[in-house]
mmCIF file of C-alpha atoms in Angstrom:
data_model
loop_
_atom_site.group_PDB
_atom_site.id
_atom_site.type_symbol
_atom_site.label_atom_id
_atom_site.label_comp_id
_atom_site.label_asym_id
_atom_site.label_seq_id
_atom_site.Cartn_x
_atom_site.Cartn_y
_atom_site.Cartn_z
ATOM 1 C CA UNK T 267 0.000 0.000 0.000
ATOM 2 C CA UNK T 268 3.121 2.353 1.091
ATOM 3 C CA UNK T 269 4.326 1.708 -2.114
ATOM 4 C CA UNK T 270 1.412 1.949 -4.157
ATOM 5 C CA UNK T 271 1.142 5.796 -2.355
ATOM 6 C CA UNK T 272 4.294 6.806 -3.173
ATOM 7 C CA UNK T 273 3.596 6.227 -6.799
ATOM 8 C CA UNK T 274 0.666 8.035 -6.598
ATOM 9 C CA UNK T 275 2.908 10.852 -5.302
ATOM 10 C CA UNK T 276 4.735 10.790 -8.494
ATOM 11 C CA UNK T 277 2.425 10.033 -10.878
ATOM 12 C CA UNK T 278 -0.610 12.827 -9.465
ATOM 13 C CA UNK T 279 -0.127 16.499 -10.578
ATOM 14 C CA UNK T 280 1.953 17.834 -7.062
ATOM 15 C CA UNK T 281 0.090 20.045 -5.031
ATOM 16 C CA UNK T 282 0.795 23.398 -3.806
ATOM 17 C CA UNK T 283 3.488 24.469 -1.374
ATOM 18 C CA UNK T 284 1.215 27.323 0.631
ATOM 19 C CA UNK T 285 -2.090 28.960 0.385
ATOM 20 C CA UNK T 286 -4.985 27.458 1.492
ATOM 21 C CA UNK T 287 -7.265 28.792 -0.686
ATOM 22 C CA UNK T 288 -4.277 26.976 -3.441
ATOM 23 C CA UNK T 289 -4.427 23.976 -1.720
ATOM 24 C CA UNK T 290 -8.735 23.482 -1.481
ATOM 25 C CA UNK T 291 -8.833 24.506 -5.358
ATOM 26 C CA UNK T 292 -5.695 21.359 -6.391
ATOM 27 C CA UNK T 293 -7.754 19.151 -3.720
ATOM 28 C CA UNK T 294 -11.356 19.632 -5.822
ATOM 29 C CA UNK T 295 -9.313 19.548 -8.810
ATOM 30 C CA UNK T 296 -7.670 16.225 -8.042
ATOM 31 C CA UNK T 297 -10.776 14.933 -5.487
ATOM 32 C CA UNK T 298 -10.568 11.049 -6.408
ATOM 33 C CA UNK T 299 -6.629 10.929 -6.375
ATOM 34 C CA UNK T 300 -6.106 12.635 -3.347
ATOM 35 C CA UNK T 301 -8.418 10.885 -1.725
ATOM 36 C CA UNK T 302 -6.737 7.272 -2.549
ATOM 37 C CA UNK T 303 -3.514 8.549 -1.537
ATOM 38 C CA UNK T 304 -4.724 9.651 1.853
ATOM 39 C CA UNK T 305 -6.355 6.201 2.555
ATOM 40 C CA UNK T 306 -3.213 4.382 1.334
ATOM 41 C CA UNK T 307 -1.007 6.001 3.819
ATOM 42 C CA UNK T 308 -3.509 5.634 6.278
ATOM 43 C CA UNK T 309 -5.030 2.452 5.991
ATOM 44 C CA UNK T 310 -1.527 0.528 6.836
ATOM 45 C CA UNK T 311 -1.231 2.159 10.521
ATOM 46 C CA UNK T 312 -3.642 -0.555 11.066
ATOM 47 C CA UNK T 313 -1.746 -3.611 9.968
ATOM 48 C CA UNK T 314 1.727 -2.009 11.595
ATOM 49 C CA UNK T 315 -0.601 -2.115 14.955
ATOM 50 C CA UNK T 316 -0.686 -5.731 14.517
ATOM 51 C CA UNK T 317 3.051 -5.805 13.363
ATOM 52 C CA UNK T 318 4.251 -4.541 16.320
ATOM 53 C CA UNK T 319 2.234 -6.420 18.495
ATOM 54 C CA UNK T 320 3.987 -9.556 17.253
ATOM 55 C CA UNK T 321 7.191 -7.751 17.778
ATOM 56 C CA UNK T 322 6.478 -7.800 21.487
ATOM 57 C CA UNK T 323 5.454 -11.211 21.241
ATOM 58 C CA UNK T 324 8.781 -11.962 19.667
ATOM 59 C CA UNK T 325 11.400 -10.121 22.113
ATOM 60 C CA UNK T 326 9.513 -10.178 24.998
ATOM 61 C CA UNK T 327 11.344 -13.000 26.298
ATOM 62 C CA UNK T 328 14.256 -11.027 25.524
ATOM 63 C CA UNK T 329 13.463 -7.864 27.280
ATOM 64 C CA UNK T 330 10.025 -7.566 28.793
ATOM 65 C CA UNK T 331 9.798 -3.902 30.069
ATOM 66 C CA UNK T 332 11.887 -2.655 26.845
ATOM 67 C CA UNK T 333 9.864 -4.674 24.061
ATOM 68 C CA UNK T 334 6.878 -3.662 26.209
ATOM 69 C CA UNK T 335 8.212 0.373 25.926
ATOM 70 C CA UNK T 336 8.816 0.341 22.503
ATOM 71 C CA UNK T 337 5.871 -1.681 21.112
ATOM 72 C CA UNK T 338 3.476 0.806 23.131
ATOM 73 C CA UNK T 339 5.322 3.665 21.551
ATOM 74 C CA UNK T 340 5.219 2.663 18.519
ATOM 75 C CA UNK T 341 1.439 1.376 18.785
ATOM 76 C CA UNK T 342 0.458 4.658 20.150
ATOM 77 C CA UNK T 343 2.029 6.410 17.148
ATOM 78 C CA UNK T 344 -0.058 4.770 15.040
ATOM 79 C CA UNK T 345 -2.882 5.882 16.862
ATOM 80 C CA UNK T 346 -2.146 9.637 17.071
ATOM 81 C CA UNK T 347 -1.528 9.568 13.045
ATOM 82 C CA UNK T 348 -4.822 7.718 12.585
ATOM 83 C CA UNK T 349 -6.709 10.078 14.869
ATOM 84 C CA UNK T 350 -4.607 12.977 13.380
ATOM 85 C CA UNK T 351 -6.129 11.875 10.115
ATOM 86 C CA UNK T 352 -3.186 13.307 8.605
ATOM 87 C CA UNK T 353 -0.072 11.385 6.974
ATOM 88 C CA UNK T 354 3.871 11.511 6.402
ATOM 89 C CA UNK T 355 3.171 13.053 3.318
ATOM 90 C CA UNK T 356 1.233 16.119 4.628
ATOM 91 C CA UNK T 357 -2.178 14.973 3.758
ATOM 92 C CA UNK T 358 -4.931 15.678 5.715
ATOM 93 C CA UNK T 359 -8.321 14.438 5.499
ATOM 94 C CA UNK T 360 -10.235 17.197 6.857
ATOM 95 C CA UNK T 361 -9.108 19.384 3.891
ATOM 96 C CA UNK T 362 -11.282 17.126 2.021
ATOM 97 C CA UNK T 363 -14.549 18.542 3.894
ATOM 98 C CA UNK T 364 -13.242 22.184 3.275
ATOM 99 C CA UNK T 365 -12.318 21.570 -0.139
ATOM 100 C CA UNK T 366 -16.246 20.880 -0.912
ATOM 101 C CA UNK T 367 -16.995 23.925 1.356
ATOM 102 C CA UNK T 368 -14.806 25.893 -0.714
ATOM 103 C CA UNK T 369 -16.443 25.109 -3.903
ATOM 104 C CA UNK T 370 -20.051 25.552 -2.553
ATOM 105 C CA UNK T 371 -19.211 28.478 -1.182
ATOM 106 C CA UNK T 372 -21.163 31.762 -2.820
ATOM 107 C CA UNK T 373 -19.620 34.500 -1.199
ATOM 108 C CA UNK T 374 -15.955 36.126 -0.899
ATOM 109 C CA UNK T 375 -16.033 36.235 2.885
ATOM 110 C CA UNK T 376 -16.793 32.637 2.833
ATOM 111 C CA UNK T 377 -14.041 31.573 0.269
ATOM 112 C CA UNK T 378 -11.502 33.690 3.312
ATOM 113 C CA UNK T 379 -12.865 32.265 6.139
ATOM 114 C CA UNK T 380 -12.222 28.508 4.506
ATOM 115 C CA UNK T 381 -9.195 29.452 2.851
ATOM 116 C CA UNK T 382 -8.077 30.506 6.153
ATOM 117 C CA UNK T 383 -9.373 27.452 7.968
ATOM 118 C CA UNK T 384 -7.089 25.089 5.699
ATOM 119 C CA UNK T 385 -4.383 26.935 6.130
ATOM 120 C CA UNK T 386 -4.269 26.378 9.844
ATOM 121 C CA UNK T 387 -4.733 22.594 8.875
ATOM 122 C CA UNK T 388 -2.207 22.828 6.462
ATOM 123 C CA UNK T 389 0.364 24.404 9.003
ATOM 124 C CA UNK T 390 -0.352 21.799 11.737
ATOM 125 C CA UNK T 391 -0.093 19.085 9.728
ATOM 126 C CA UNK T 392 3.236 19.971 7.862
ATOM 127 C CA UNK T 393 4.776 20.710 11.633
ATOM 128 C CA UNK T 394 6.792 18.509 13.706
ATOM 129 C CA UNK T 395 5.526 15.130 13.083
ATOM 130 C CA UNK T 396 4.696 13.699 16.559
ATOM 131 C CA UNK T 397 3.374 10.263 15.155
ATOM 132 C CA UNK T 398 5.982 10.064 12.757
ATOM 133 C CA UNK T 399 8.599 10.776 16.151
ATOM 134 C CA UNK T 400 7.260 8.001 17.917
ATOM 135 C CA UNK T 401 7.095 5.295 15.514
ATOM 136 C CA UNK T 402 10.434 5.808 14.586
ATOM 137 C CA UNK T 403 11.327 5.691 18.595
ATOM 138 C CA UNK T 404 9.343 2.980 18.854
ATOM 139 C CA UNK T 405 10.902 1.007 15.626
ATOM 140 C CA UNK T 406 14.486 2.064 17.410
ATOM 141 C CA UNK T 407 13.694 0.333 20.947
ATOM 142 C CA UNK T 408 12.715 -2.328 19.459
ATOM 143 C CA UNK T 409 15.501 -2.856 17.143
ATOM 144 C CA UNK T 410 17.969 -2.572 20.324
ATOM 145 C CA UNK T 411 16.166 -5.249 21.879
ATOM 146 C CA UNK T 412 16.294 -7.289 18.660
ATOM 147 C CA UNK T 413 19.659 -6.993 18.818
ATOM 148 C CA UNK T 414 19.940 -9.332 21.519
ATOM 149 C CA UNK T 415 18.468 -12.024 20.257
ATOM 150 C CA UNK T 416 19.918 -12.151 16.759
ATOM 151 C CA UNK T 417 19.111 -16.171 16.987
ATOM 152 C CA UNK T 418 15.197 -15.457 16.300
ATOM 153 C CA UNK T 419 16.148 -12.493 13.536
ATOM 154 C CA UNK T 420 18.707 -11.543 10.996
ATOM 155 C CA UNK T 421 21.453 -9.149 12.519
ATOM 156 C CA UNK T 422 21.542 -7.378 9.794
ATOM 157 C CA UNK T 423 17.685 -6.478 10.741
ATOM 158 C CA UNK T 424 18.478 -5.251 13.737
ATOM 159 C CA UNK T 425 20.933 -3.062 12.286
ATOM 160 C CA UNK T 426 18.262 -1.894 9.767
ATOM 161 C CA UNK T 427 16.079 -1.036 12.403
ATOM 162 C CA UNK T 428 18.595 0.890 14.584
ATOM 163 C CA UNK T 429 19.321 2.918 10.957
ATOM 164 C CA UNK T 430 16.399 3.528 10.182
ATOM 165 C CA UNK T 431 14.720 4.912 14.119
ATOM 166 C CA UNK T 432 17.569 6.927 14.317
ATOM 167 C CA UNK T 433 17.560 8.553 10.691
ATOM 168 C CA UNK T 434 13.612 8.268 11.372
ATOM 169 C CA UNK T 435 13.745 10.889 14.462
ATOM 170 C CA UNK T 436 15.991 13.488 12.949
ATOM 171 C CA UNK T 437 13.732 13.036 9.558
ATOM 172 C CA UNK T 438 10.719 13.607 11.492
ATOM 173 C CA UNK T 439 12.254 16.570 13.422
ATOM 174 C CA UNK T 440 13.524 18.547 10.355
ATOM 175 C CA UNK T 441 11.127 16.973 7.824
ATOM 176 C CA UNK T 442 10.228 20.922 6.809
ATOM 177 C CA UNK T 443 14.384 21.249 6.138
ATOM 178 C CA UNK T 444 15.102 17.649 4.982
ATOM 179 C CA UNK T 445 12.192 18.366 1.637
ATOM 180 C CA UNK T 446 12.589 15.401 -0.872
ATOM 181 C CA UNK T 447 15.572 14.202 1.567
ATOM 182 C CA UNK T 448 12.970 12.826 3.713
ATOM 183 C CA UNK T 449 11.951 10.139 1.077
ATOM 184 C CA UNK T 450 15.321 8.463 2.449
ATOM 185 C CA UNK T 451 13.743 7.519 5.156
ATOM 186 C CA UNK T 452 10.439 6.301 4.003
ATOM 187 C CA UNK T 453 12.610 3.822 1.436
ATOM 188 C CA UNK T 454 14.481 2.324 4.648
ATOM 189 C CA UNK T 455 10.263 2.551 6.242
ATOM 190 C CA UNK T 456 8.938 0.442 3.675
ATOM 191 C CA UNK T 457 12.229 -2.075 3.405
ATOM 192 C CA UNK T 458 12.395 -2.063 7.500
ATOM 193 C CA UNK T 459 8.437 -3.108 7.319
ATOM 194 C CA UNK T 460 9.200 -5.960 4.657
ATOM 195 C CA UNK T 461 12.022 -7.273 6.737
ATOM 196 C CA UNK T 462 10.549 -7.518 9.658
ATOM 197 C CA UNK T 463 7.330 -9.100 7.922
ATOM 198 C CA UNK T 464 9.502 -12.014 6.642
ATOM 199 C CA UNK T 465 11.330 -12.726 9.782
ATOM 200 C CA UNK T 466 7.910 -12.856 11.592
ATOM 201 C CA UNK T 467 6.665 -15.084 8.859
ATOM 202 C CA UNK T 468 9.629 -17.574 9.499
ATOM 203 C CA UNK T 469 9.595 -17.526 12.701
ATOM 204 C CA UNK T 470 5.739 -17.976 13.036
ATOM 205 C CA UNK T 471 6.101 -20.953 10.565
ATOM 206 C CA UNK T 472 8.916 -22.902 12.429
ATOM 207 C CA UNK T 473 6.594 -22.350 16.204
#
């Protein structure tokens, strides 16, 4: 689905940097598209819930308080970003709802007042990412405790783990700076994800 999105990303007409009333005109413009991207960012948090629940189930042995710390953390970020309704890639649900507002609208004080109202959305959502903070935390405890018992997963994804919640922190911290830099770390995301899948898979299959 991650990968499907970022596609999309490519593929869809981008939208614009500022201005809200900008922003509500490329959303009506580009309605269905922007729409499908939003739910295919979004619609994983849900399955990495369930990923990182088997994490803890994994390394708990291992660690219990730490695989405990880091799978809440990580669980909880998914849960902020889904009740955000917002995504890594600054999209944002509720612009959706003012978009069609914004078209509807009759008058020029209502066209301000909504143009206005998304960019407040729009500022909030392209700020520090606090969801996108804590999975990457989360993804990084959880890696350290992985670390330890190299016997149930590949070292090497520990290390890819520990890579990518560190990069994942300072991406998520300076994603306004980092611009197309941050895509870095949603590669290492997406491979991180897959990794950890397979090694879940194999370990589930030899219980």
């Amino acid at each position: 689905l991650y990968i499907v999105a970022t596609v999309l990303v490519f593929i869809m007409p981008q939208p614009p940097s500022s201005g809200g009333a900008a922003t509500l005109q490329y959303i009506a413009s580009n309605r269905s598209g922007y729409i499908l991207e939003l739910v295919l960012y979004m619609g994983p948090s849900v399955l990495a819930m369930v990923v990182f629940l088997a994490l803890y189930m994994a390394l708990k042995h291992l660690n219990k308080s730490y695989a405990a710390i880091g799978a809440v953390v990580a669980i909880a970020s998914e849960v902020v970003a889904l009740a955000y309704n917002s995504s890594p890639p600054s999209l944002n649900g509720s612009l959706v709802y003012l978009s069609d507002q914004y078209v509807a609208a009759t008058t020029p004080a209502q066209h301000t007042a909504l143009a206005t109202a998304a960019e407040g959305l729009i500022a909030v959502t392209n700020a520090v990412n606090a969801a996108g903070i804590l999975t990457a935390l989360g993804i990084l405890i959880l890696s350290l405790v992985m670390l330890k018992g190299v016997f149930h997963f590949h070292k090497g994804v520990a290390y890819l783990g520990i890579v990518t919640g560190a990069l994942g922190i300072v991406s998520e911290a300076l994603r306004l700076i980092l611009g197309p830099g941050y895509i870095v770390y949603g590669v290492l995301l997406m491979i991180w994800f897959i990794a950890v899948g397979w090694q879940l898979y194999r370990l589930g299959s030899n219980i």
